[in-house]
Coordinates of C-alpha atoms in Angstrom, one line a residue:
M623 CA 106.2 -3.4 8.4
S624 CA 104.4 -0.7 5.9
A625 CA 106.7 0.3 2.9
V626 CA 109.8 2.6 4.2
R627 CA 112.4 4.7 2.5
V628 CA 116.1 2.6 2.8
A629 CA 119.3 3.8 2.2
C630 CA 122.1 1.4 1.8
I631 CA 125.7 2.2 2.0
G632 CA 128.1 0.1 0.2
A633 CA 127.0 -1.8 -2.9
G634 CA 128.7 -5.1 -2.0
P635 CA 126.9 -8.3 -2.0
G636 CA 125.5 -7.9 1.0
G637 CA 124.5 -4.0 0.4
L638 CA 122.6 -5.4 -3.1
M639 CA 121.5 -8.4 -1.9
L640 CA 119.6 -6.4 0.5
A641 CA 117.7 -4.1 -1.8
L642 CA 116.8 -7.0 -4.3
L643 CA 115.3 -8.7 -1.3
L644 CA 113.5 -5.3 0.3
R645 CA 112.0 -4.5 -2.8
R646 CA 110.7 -7.7 -3.3
L647 CA 109.5 -8.6 -0.2
G648 CA 108.2 -5.2 0.6
G649 CA 108.1 -2.6 -2.5
H650 CA 109.8 -0.7 0.1
E651 CA 111.9 2.1 -1.3
V652 CA 115.6 1.8 -1.7
D653 CA 118.8 3.7 -2.7
V654 CA 122.0 2.3 -2.3
Y655 CA 125.0 4.6 -2.6
E656 CA 128.9 3.3 -3.2
R657 CA 131.7 5.6 -3.6
S658 CA 133.4 3.3 -6.4
P659 CA 132.6 3.6 -9.8
A660 CA 130.1 0.6 -11.1
G661 CA 132.2 -2.4 -12.1
A662 CA 135.1 -1.8 -9.7
T663 CA 136.2 -4.4 -7.0
Y664 CA 138.9 -6.4 -5.9
G665 CA 140.4 -9.9 -5.0
F666 CA 138.9 -12.6 -7.5
G667 CA 137.1 -15.3 -6.5
V668 CA 134.1 -15.8 -4.0
V669 CA 133.5 -19.1 -2.5
F670 CA 130.5 -21.0 -1.0
S671 CA 130.0 -24.1 1.1
R672 CA 127.1 -26.6 -0.5
F673 CA 125.7 -25.6 3.1
S674 CA 125.2 -21.7 2.6
L675 CA 124.2 -22.3 -0.8
A676 CA 121.1 -24.4 0.0
R677 CA 120.1 -21.4 2.6
L678 CA 120.5 -18.7 0.0
R679 CA 118.8 -20.5 -2.2
R680 CA 115.9 -20.5 -0.7
A681 CA 115.7 -16.8 -0.3
A682 CA 116.8 -16.0 -3.7
P683 CA 117.4 -18.8 -6.2
D684 CA 117.8 -16.9 -9.0
V685 CA 121.3 -15.5 -7.8
V686 CA 122.1 -18.9 -6.9
A687 CA 121.5 -20.1 -9.9
A688 CA 123.4 -17.0 -11.8
L689 CA 126.3 -18.2 -9.1
L690 CA 126.7 -21.7 -10.4
D691 CA 125.8 -20.5 -14.4
R692 CA 128.7 -18.4 -14.2
G693 CA 131.2 -19.8 -11.7
A694 CA 133.0 -23.6 -10.8
R695 CA 131.8 -26.4 -8.8
W696 CA 134.2 -29.0 -7.1
D697 CA 133.8 -31.9 -4.1
D698 CA 137.6 -32.2 -3.3
V699 CA 139.9 -30.6 -1.3
E700 CA 143.8 -31.5 -1.8
V701 CA 147.1 -30.8 0.5
R702 CA 150.4 -30.7 -1.0
R703 CA 153.5 -30.8 0.8
D704 CA 157.2 -31.6 0.6
G705 CA 156.1 -33.5 -3.2
E706 CA 153.5 -35.7 -1.6
Q707 CA 149.9 -34.4 -1.9
I708 CA 146.6 -36.3 -0.3
R709 CA 143.3 -35.5 -1.4
S710 CA 139.4 -35.9 0.2
S711 CA 136.2 -36.1 -1.8
G712 CA 132.7 -35.1 -0.4
H713 CA 132.8 -31.6 0.6
G714 CA 131.0 -29.6 -1.9
F715 CA 132.1 -26.1 -3.0
A716 CA 131.3 -23.6 -5.6
A717 CA 132.7 -20.0 -6.6
V718 CA 132.3 -17.4 -8.8
E719 CA 134.1 -14.2 -9.7
R720 CA 133.1 -11.6 -7.2
R721 CA 133.2 -9.3 -10.2
T722 CA 130.5 -11.6 -11.9
L723 CA 128.8 -12.1 -8.5
L724 CA 128.3 -8.1 -8.4
T725 CA 126.9 -7.7 -11.9
A726 CA 124.5 -10.3 -11.2
L727 CA 123.2 -8.5 -8.0
N728 CA 123.5 -5.3 -9.3
E729 CA 121.0 -6.8 -12.4
L730 CA 118.8 -8.0 -10.4
A731 CA 118.4 -5.1 -7.9
T732 CA 118.0 -3.1 -10.5
E733 CA 114.9 -5.2 -12.0
A734 CA 113.4 -5.3 -8.9
G735 CA 113.4 -1.2 -8.8
A736 CA 116.4 -0.6 -6.4
R737 CA 118.2 2.6 -7.3
L738 CA 122.1 2.4 -7.2
H739 CA 124.1 5.5 -7.1
F740 CA 127.7 4.8 -7.7
N741 CA 130.6 7.5 -7.1
A742 CA 128.2 8.8 -4.3
E743 CA 129.8 9.6 -1.1
A744 CA 127.5 9.0 1.3
D745 CA 127.6 9.9 5.3
A746 CA 124.9 8.3 7.4
A747 CA 124.0 10.9 9.7
E748 CA 123.1 13.0 6.9
L749 CA 120.8 10.3 5.2
L750 CA 119.3 9.4 8.6
G751 CA 117.3 13.3 8.1
R752 CA 116.1 11.5 4.7
Y753 CA 115.5 8.1 5.4
D754 CA 113.3 6.1 7.8
V755 CA 116.6 3.1 7.8
V756 CA 120.3 3.5 7.1
V757 CA 122.2 0.5 6.3
A758 CA 126.1 0.3 7.0
A759 CA 127.0 -2.6 4.4
D760 CA 130.2 -0.6 3.6
G761 CA 133.2 -3.6 4.3
S762 CA 135.5 -4.0 7.1
G763 CA 136.4 -0.9 6.1
S764 CA 134.0 1.0 7.4
R765 CA 134.0 4.7 7.4
T766 CA 130.0 4.4 9.1
R767 CA 131.4 2.1 11.6
A768 CA 134.5 4.1 12.3
A769 CA 131.6 7.4 12.3
F770 CA 129.8 5.6 15.1
A771 CA 132.4 3.3 16.6
G772 CA 131.0 4.3 20.4
E773 CA 127.2 3.6 19.4
F774 CA 128.1 -0.1 18.0
G775 CA 130.4 -0.7 20.8
A776 CA 133.1 -1.6 17.5
E777 CA 136.3 -3.1 18.3
V778 CA 139.0 -3.7 15.5
V779 CA 142.2 -5.8 16.1
P780 CA 144.6 -6.3 13.2
G781 CA 145.2 -9.9 13.1
R782 CA 148.8 -11.5 13.1
G783 CA 150.6 -12.9 10.1
R784 CA 150.2 -11.2 7.0
Y785 CA 148.0 -12.4 3.7
A786 CA 147.9 -11.5 -0.1
W787 CA 145.2 -12.3 -2.5
F788 CA 146.2 -12.7 -5.8
G789 CA 144.4 -14.8 -8.6
V790 CA 146.4 -17.1 -11.2
D791 CA 145.5 -17.9 -15.0
R792 CA 144.8 -21.3 -14.1
A793 CA 141.8 -23.7 -13.2
F794 CA 142.8 -25.8 -10.3
D795 CA 140.1 -28.6 -9.6
A796 CA 139.8 -28.8 -5.9
M797 CA 140.1 -26.7 -2.8
T798 CA 144.1 -27.1 -2.6
F799 CA 146.2 -26.1 0.5
L800 CA 149.8 -25.7 -0.7
F801 CA 152.5 -25.8 2.0
A802 CA 156.2 -24.7 1.3
D803 CA 159.4 -23.9 2.8
S804 CA 160.6 -20.0 1.5
A805 CA 164.5 -18.8 2.2
Y806 CA 162.6 -16.9 5.2
G807 CA 160.0 -19.3 6.6
P808 CA 157.0 -21.3 6.2
V809 CA 154.6 -20.2 3.7
G810 CA 151.1 -21.2 2.9
A811 CA 148.2 -21.0 0.3
H812 CA 144.6 -21.5 -0.8
V813 CA 143.5 -22.0 -4.1
Y814 CA 140.0 -22.6 -5.5
P815 CA 139.0 -22.5 -8.9
Y816 CA 136.1 -19.6 -9.8
G817 CA 136.1 -20.2 -13.3
P818 CA 137.1 -22.4 -16.4
D819 CA 140.6 -20.9 -16.4
R820 CA 141.0 -19.0 -13.5
S821 CA 141.7 -19.5 -9.4
T822 CA 142.0 -17.7 -6.5
F823 CA 145.4 -17.9 -5.2
L824 CA 145.9 -16.8 -1.2
V825 CA 148.9 -16.6 0.5
E826 CA 149.7 -16.5 3.9
L827 CA 153.0 -16.2 6.0
G828 CA 153.6 -15.7 9.7
E829 CA 154.7 -12.1 11.0
E830 CA 158.1 -13.7 11.6
T831 CA 158.4 -14.7 8.1
W832 CA 157.0 -11.3 6.6
Q833 CA 159.6 -9.3 8.7
R834 CA 162.4 -11.6 7.9
A835 CA 161.5 -11.1 4.1
G836 CA 161.4 -7.1 4.2
F837 CA 158.7 -7.2 2.4
T838 CA 156.5 -3.6 1.8
E839 CA 153.4 -2.7 4.3
G840 CA 150.6 -2.8 2.0
A841 CA 148.3 -0.6 4.1
T842 CA 150.5 2.3 3.3
K843 CA 149.9 2.1 -0.1
P844 CA 147.0 3.4 -2.7
P845 CA 144.2 1.4 -3.8
G846 CA 144.7 -0.6 -7.1
W847 CA 148.8 -0.7 -6.0
N848 CA 150.3 -4.4 -6.7
D849 CA 153.3 -5.8 -4.9
E850 CA 155.4 -6.7 -7.4
Q851 CA 158.2 -8.3 -5.2
A852 CA 155.4 -10.3 -3.2
M853 CA 154.1 -11.5 -6.1
E854 CA 157.5 -12.7 -7.8
F855 CA 158.5 -14.2 -4.4
C856 CA 155.1 -16.2 -4.3
A857 CA 155.6 -17.4 -8.2
E858 CA 159.0 -18.8 -7.0
V859 CA 158.0 -20.3 -4.0
F860 CA 154.9 -22.2 -5.5
A861 CA 156.2 -22.3 -9.0
E862 CA 155.9 -26.5 -9.3
H863 CA 152.4 -25.6 -8.4
L864 CA 151.9 -22.8 -11.1
R865 CA 153.3 -25.2 -13.7
G866 CA 154.2 -22.2 -15.7
A867 CA 150.6 -20.1 -15.1
K868 CA 150.8 -16.4 -14.2
L869 CA 149.8 -15.2 -11.0
L870 CA 147.7 -11.9 -11.2
G871 CA 147.1 -9.0 -9.4
N872 CA 144.5 -6.3 -8.8
G873 CA 145.3 -4.3 -5.3
S874 CA 147.2 -7.4 -4.3
R875 CA 149.7 -6.7 -1.5
W876 CA 150.7 -8.0 1.8
L877 CA 147.7 -6.9 4.4
T878 CA 146.9 -8.0 7.9
F879 CA 143.5 -9.3 8.6
P880 CA 141.4 -7.3 10.9
H881 CA 139.4 -9.1 13.4
I882 CA 136.0 -6.8 14.0
S883 CA 133.2 -7.1 16.5
S884 CA 130.3 -5.2 17.8
T885 CA 128.1 -5.1 20.9
R886 CA 125.7 -3.4 19.0
W887 CA 124.7 -4.0 15.4
S888 CA 122.3 -1.4 15.3
T889 CA 122.0 2.2 16.8
G890 CA 118.6 3.8 16.4
R891 CA 117.4 3.7 13.0
L892 CA 121.2 2.8 12.0
V893 CA 121.8 -0.5 11.7
G894 CA 125.2 -2.9 10.1
L895 CA 125.6 -6.3 8.1
G896 CA 128.2 -7.8 7.1
D897 CA 131.9 -6.8 7.7
A898 CA 131.1 -3.6 8.8
V899 CA 130.1 -4.9 12.1
H900 CA 131.5 -8.4 12.1
T901 CA 134.9 -10.0 10.7
A902 CA 135.8 -14.1 10.3
H903 CA 138.7 -14.9 8.6
F904 CA 138.4 -16.3 5.2
S905 CA 139.8 -19.3 6.1
V906 CA 136.8 -20.6 6.6
G907 CA 135.6 -18.6 3.5
S908 CA 132.7 -17.0 5.3
G909 CA 132.6 -12.8 4.6
T910 CA 130.7 -12.8 1.9
T911 CA 128.3 -15.4 3.0
L912 CA 127.6 -14.0 6.7
A913 CA 127.1 -10.6 4.5
L914 CA 124.1 -12.3 2.1
E915 CA 122.8 -14.3 5.3
D916 CA 122.9 -10.9 7.5
A917 CA 120.7 -9.3 4.4
V918 CA 118.3 -12.0 4.3
E919 CA 117.5 -11.7 7.9
L920 CA 117.3 -7.8 7.9
A921 CA 115.1 -7.9 4.8
R922 CA 112.8 -10.6 6.2
R923 CA 112.8 -8.5 9.2
L924 CA 112.4 -5.4 7.9
S925 CA 109.0 -6.4 5.8
E926 CA 107.4 -8.8 8.7
Q927 CA 108.0 -6.6 11.6
D928 CA 105.2 -4.1 12.4
D929 CA 107.9 -2.2 14.5
L930 CA 111.6 -0.8 13.3
D931 CA 112.9 -1.5 16.8
T932 CA 111.6 -4.9 17.3
A933 CA 112.7 -5.8 13.8
L934 CA 116.1 -4.7 14.5
A935 CA 116.4 -6.5 17.7
A936 CA 115.0 -9.7 15.9
Y937 CA 117.5 -9.4 13.4
E938 CA 120.6 -9.1 16.0
S939 CA 119.2 -11.9 18.1
T940 CA 118.8 -14.0 15.0
R941 CA 122.3 -13.1 13.2
R942 CA 124.8 -12.7 16.3
P943 CA 124.5 -16.5 17.9
I944 CA 125.5 -17.6 14.1
V945 CA 128.0 -15.3 13.3
E946 CA 129.8 -15.4 16.7
S947 CA 129.5 -19.4 16.5
V948 CA 131.9 -19.1 12.6
Q949 CA 133.8 -16.2 14.2
Q950 CA 135.2 -18.9 16.7
A951 CA 135.5 -21.5 14.2
A952 CA 137.6 -19.3 12.0
W953 CA 139.5 -18.2 15.2
A954 CA 140.5 -21.2 15.7
S955 CA 141.6 -21.8 12.1
L956 CA 143.6 -19.0 11.7
R957 CA 145.8 -20.7 14.0
M958 CA 146.8 -23.2 11.1
W959 CA 148.2 -20.1 9.0
S960 CA 149.5 -17.5 11.3
H961 CA 151.5 -20.4 13.0
P962 CA 152.7 -23.0 10.5
E963 CA 155.5 -24.0 12.3
E964 CA 153.3 -25.8 14.8
H965 CA 152.4 -28.4 11.9
R966 CA 155.6 -28.3 10.0
A967 CA 156.5 -31.8 11.3
L968 CA 153.4 -33.8 10.6
D969 CA 153.2 -35.8 7.8
P970 CA 151.2 -34.9 4.6
A971 CA 147.8 -37.8 5.8
T972 CA 148.2 -36.1 9.6
L973 CA 147.9 -32.7 8.0
M974 CA 145.2 -33.7 6.3
L975 CA 143.4 -34.5 8.9
R976 CA 144.4 -31.4 11.1
L977 CA 143.4 -29.3 8.5
L978 CA 139.6 -30.9 8.0
T979 CA 139.2 -30.5 11.6
R980 CA 141.0 -27.1 12.5
T981 CA 137.7 -25.4 13.6
G982 CA 137.5 -27.6 16.4
Q983 CA 134.0 -29.3 15.3
S984 CA 134.3 -32.1 12.9
A985 CA 135.3 -35.8 13.9
A986 CA 136.4 -38.5 12.0
D987 CA 133.4 -40.5 12.1
V988 CA 131.6 -37.9 10.0
L989 CA 134.4 -37.1 7.5
L990 CA 134.6 -40.7 7.0
R991 CA 130.8 -41.0 6.3
L992 CA 131.8 -38.4 3.5
D993 CA 134.9 -39.4 1.6
P994 CA 135.4 -43.4 3.1
Q995 CA 138.9 -43.2 1.4
L996 CA 140.0 -41.4 4.3
A997 CA 141.0 -44.6 6.0
K998 CA 143.6 -45.4 3.3
I999 CA 145.8 -42.3 4.0
G1000 CA 148.9 -42.5 5.9
D1001 CA 148.3 -44.6 8.2
G1002 CA 144.3 -44.7 8.1
V1003 CA 141.9 -42.2 9.8
T1004 CA 139.5 -44.6 12.2
A1005 CA 136.5 -43.1 13.4
L1006 CA 137.5 -44.7 17.3
P1007 CA 140.6 -45.9 19.0
E1008 CA 140.7 -49.6 18.9
G1009 CA 140.6 -50.4 22.6
P1010 CA 139.5 -48.7 26.0
V1011 CA 140.4 -45.4 27.0
P1012 CA 141.0 -44.0 30.6
T1013 CA 138.0 -42.6 32.6
L1014 CA 138.0 -39.5 34.4
V1015 CA 136.9 -39.8 37.5
T1016 CA 135.7 -36.3 39.7
D1017 CA 134.0 -36.2 43.1
G1018 CA 132.6 -32.9 43.1
P1019 CA 134.8 -30.1 42.8
G1020 CA 138.2 -31.0 44.0
D1021 CA 140.5 -33.3 42.0
A1022 CA 140.1 -36.2 40.0
L1023 CA 141.7 -39.5 39.4
L1024 CA 142.1 -40.9 35.8
L1025 CA 141.2 -44.7 35.8
A1026 CA 143.2 -46.1 33.1
P1027 CA 143.0 -49.9 32.0
G1028 CA 145.3 -52.2 33.3
V1029 CA 146.9 -49.7 35.7
Q1030 CA 146.3 -50.1 39.0
E1031 CA 147.4 -46.9 40.7
P1032 CA 145.1 -44.0 39.5
S1033 CA 146.9 -40.9 38.2
V1034 CA 146.3 -38.0 40.3
L1035 CA 144.9 -34.8 38.6
I1036 CA 144.5 -31.3 40.2
R1037 CA 141.1 -29.8 39.0
T1038 CA 141.5 -26.1 37.9
K1039 CA 140.1 -23.0 36.3
A1040 CA 142.2 -21.7 33.3
D1041 CA 143.3 -18.3 34.6
D1042 CA 146.9 -17.4 36.0
T1043 CA 145.9 -17.1 39.8
A1044 CA 144.1 -20.6 39.6
V1045 CA 147.2 -22.0 38.1
E1046 CA 149.4 -20.8 40.2
E1047 CA 147.7 -22.1 43.1
A1048 CA 147.5 -25.5 41.7
G1049 CA 151.3 -25.4 40.9
E1050 CA 151.1 -25.1 45.0
R1051 CA 149.7 -28.2 45.6
L1052 CA 151.4 -29.9 42.7
R1053 CA 154.4 -29.1 44.6
A1054 CA 153.1 -30.5 48.0
L1055 CA 151.8 -33.7 46.1
R1056 CA 154.9 -34.4 44.3
A1057 CA 157.0 -34.2 47.9
E1058 CA 153.6 -36.9 49.2
L1059 CA 153.7 -39.0 46.3
P1060 CA 157.3 -39.3 44.5
G1061 CA 156.3 -41.8 42.2
A1062 CA 152.7 -41.1 41.2
T1063 CA 151.4 -39.6 37.8
L1064 CA 150.4 -35.7 38.9
G1065 CA 149.1 -33.2 36.2
L1066 CA 146.5 -30.6 36.1
L1067 CA 142.8 -30.5 35.1
L1068 CA 142.2 -27.5 32.9
E1069 CA 138.3 -26.5 32.3
A1070 CA 138.7 -24.8 28.7
P1071 CA 137.7 -21.0 28.8
A1072 CA 136.2 -19.0 26.4
P1073 CA 137.1 -19.4 23.0
V1074 CA 139.0 -15.9 22.9
E1075 CA 142.6 -15.0 22.0
E1076 CA 143.5 -13.9 25.1
P1077 CA 142.4 -16.1 27.8
V1078 CA 143.6 -19.3 25.8
A1079 CA 147.3 -17.6 25.0
R1080 CA 147.1 -16.4 28.6
V1081 CA 146.7 -19.8 30.3
V1082 CA 149.4 -21.7 27.4
D1083 CA 152.1 -19.2 29.3
S1084 CA 150.8 -19.8 32.7
V1085 CA 151.2 -23.7 32.4
A1086 CA 153.9 -23.6 30.8
A1087 CA 155.8 -21.4 33.6
L1088 CA 154.5 -23.8 35.8
A1089 CA 156.2 -27.1 34.1
R1090 CA 159.3 -25.1 33.8
A1091 CA 159.3 -24.9 37.7
V1092 CA 157.2 -28.1 38.9
P1093 CA 157.7 -32.0 36.9
L1094 CA 154.3 -31.9 34.9
D1095 CA 153.2 -35.4 33.9
V1096 CA 150.2 -34.4 32.2
V1097 CA 147.7 -31.6 31.3
A1098 CA 143.9 -32.5 30.8
V1099 CA 142.0 -30.0 28.8
A1100 CA 138.2 -30.6 30.3
P1101 CA 134.8 -29.6 29.3
G1102 CA 134.3 -26.0 30.4
A1103 CA 131.0 -23.6 31.1
Q1104 CA 130.3 -22.5 27.6
L1105 CA 127.5 -23.6 24.9
P1106 CA 128.5 -27.0 23.3
A1107 CA 130.1 -25.5 19.9
A1108 CA 132.3 -22.9 21.7
D1109 CA 133.5 -25.5 24.0
R1110 CA 134.6 -27.9 21.4
T1111 CA 136.3 -25.1 19.6
A1112 CA 138.1 -23.9 23.3
R1113 CA 138.7 -27.3 24.5
S1114 CA 140.6 -28.2 20.3
A1115 CA 142.7 -24.7 20.2
L1116 CA 143.7 -25.0 24.2
A1117 CA 144.9 -28.8 23.7
E1118 CA 146.5 -27.8 20.3
R1119 CA 148.6 -24.9 21.6
L1120 CA 149.4 -27.2 24.8
T1121 CA 150.5 -29.8 22.6
A1122 CA 153.3 -27.4 20.4
T1123 CA 154.9 -26.4 23.5
G1124 CA 156.1 -29.8 24.0
T1125 CA 153.3 -30.5 27.1
H1126 CA 151.6 -34.0 27.4
T1127 CA 147.7 -33.4 26.7
A1128 CA 145.3 -35.0 26.9
Y1129 CA 142.0 -34.1 25.7
V1130 CA 138.9 -35.4 27.7
C1131 CA 135.5 -35.4 26.6
R1132 CA 132.1 -36.7 27.1
P1133 CA 131.6 -40.6 26.0
N1134 CA 129.7 -39.8 23.2
E1135 CA 132.3 -37.2 21.6
L1136 CA 135.1 -39.6 21.4
S1137 CA 135.4 -39.7 17.8
Q1138 CA 136.2 -35.9 18.2
G1139 CA 138.7 -36.7 20.8
W1140 CA 140.1 -39.2 18.8
T1141 CA 140.1 -37.2 15.7
H1142 CA 142.2 -34.7 18.1
V1143 CA 144.6 -37.4 19.0
R1144 CA 145.5 -38.6 15.3
S1145 CA 145.3 -34.9 14.1
G1146 CA 148.3 -34.0 16.4
R1147 CA 146.3 -31.7 18.6
A1148 CA 146.8 -33.9 21.7
T1149 CA 149.0 -36.9 23.0
A1150 CA 145.8 -38.6 24.1
V1151 CA 142.0 -39.1 24.8
W1152 CA 140.6 -39.6 27.9
T1153 CA 136.5 -39.7 28.6
T1154 CA 134.4 -38.6 31.8
E1155 CA 132.2 -41.1 33.1
P1156 CA 129.1 -42.0 31.6

C-alpha cells in the first residue's frame, strides 16, 4: 500500500511498536496520541516467553535486544507452599520493567520518524476526518472501544476473584508461584524478576476471600491511589518469602480482570489491536506479547496490501485464531487462581505439575524433555502409565462400552452431549439401566463443550444434580467437535471441575494423546485415563 496517514490512539507497547514498524516498512505518516504524560505508566515488570521473543526478534531485533540488555532472564519455575518448594528448569523467560520497555520503544519510534503527542486526548471519530487509518491501541479501558462498542461487537465480562499488582525491592531468581493461607482464605502470588534488584509481585485471591477480608473496591479510587491495607496484608501473608524485602506500590489496589472479546476488530477505517479488542488473563503472561504481535501483523498488512479493506481483513484473519487460542488457554489457567480451594489438598509435586499444565495443552513427555529432573520430584513424573489402560469401544452414536484389562464384564456408558436437556435425558436412561443391571458399572460419556465458561459450568452443575439423584459410577470426558487445541483445553477444564465435585472422572483421549491424558491424572484433574479405539 502506498504511504498512508495513520493515527494511533495509545502509546502503550502495541501502539509504539506499530508506529515504529509503519515508519520502517512503508514510510507511512504516523501520529501517536497518548492522554497521559510522557513516562507515566502503571505496573512493574513485563514478562515474555522465549517463543514470543523469537517471534518478535524477526520483526524488530533491536527491540528484543533492548529488552534483554535492560531486563532479566531465567529458566526456572518454582512452587512454594507449606514450607516446601519445588523447582523445574528449562522453560525460558525474560522480563523488563514496563517503563524501560516503553522508553526504548518511544526512542526507536521517534528515531524512525513517528510523531508522539502526550497529554493529548484523542477522539477516533474526529481523527477519522483527518487520517486514512485510525488505530485503537488504548488498552483494556479503551474509550475508543466503548464509543464504537456496537461496531466492534465488543463484550466486557468482569472476572471473578481479585488481583493486586505490586513490585518488590528484591530480585527473585525464578518464576515463583507462592501459595499461602490467610485468616480469610487462600492467597496466591506470581513473582518474577525484571531487573537486578526488582521483581513483580502479583497477588490473587478468590472473591470469597476478598469479601471476608472487607477490602476496598479499587476501581472506585482515583488513578495512582495505593491500597495500603492491601499492601500490609500481602506483606504479612508472604513475609517468609519476602525475607525483609519491601513491597512497592504504583496505583496498586484490588481489581477484577476484564475479559474482553470483539466479534470484529475493525469497522471502516478504524481498527483495534491488543487489549482494546481482546484480553487474555495475565496468568499466561500474554497481554503485552499479543499487543506487540498484533502490531507486527497490522504494520505488515498495511505496508504490503494495496487495498485497506483487504489489509484489515487479512490482519484479523491471521491474528484472531492465535489470540483466541491464547484466550482459551488463559481461561483454563485462570481457574487455578480464582478457585484455589480446588488444589489446596495437593502435595507440592502434584501442584507443580498442575501448574505447568494448567492450560490443558502441555503433556508430561514434553515437560520431561525440557527438565528430566521432574522424574525425581514427589513420586516421580512419568510420561506414561506403567500398565495398559482401559479402551472405550463405541458403535456409532449409541452407548459406549469400557473394556478394562482383566475385567470380564464391561462398563456401560451413556453417551450424551454437554447440555442440560441431554444430561437430563441420559439420567432417565441411567435410572432404567440401574434397575435392569443392578450390579453393573454405569456412567456418562460426555462430549466436551466449547472451552467457554458458561457451557462448562452449566454441564458441571447438571452432572452434579444428576449424581445426587441417581448413583453414578463414573463420568468420562470425551473429545468434542472443536479444533484439537480448543478440545484439549475443554476436556481438561471439564474433567478438572467434575473431579473437584467429588465425581470419579475419566479423561478420554486418543491413543497418541496418552501422555497428555496421564498427565491430567497425575496432576489431580482426573481420576482415570481411557483411550479410544486405535
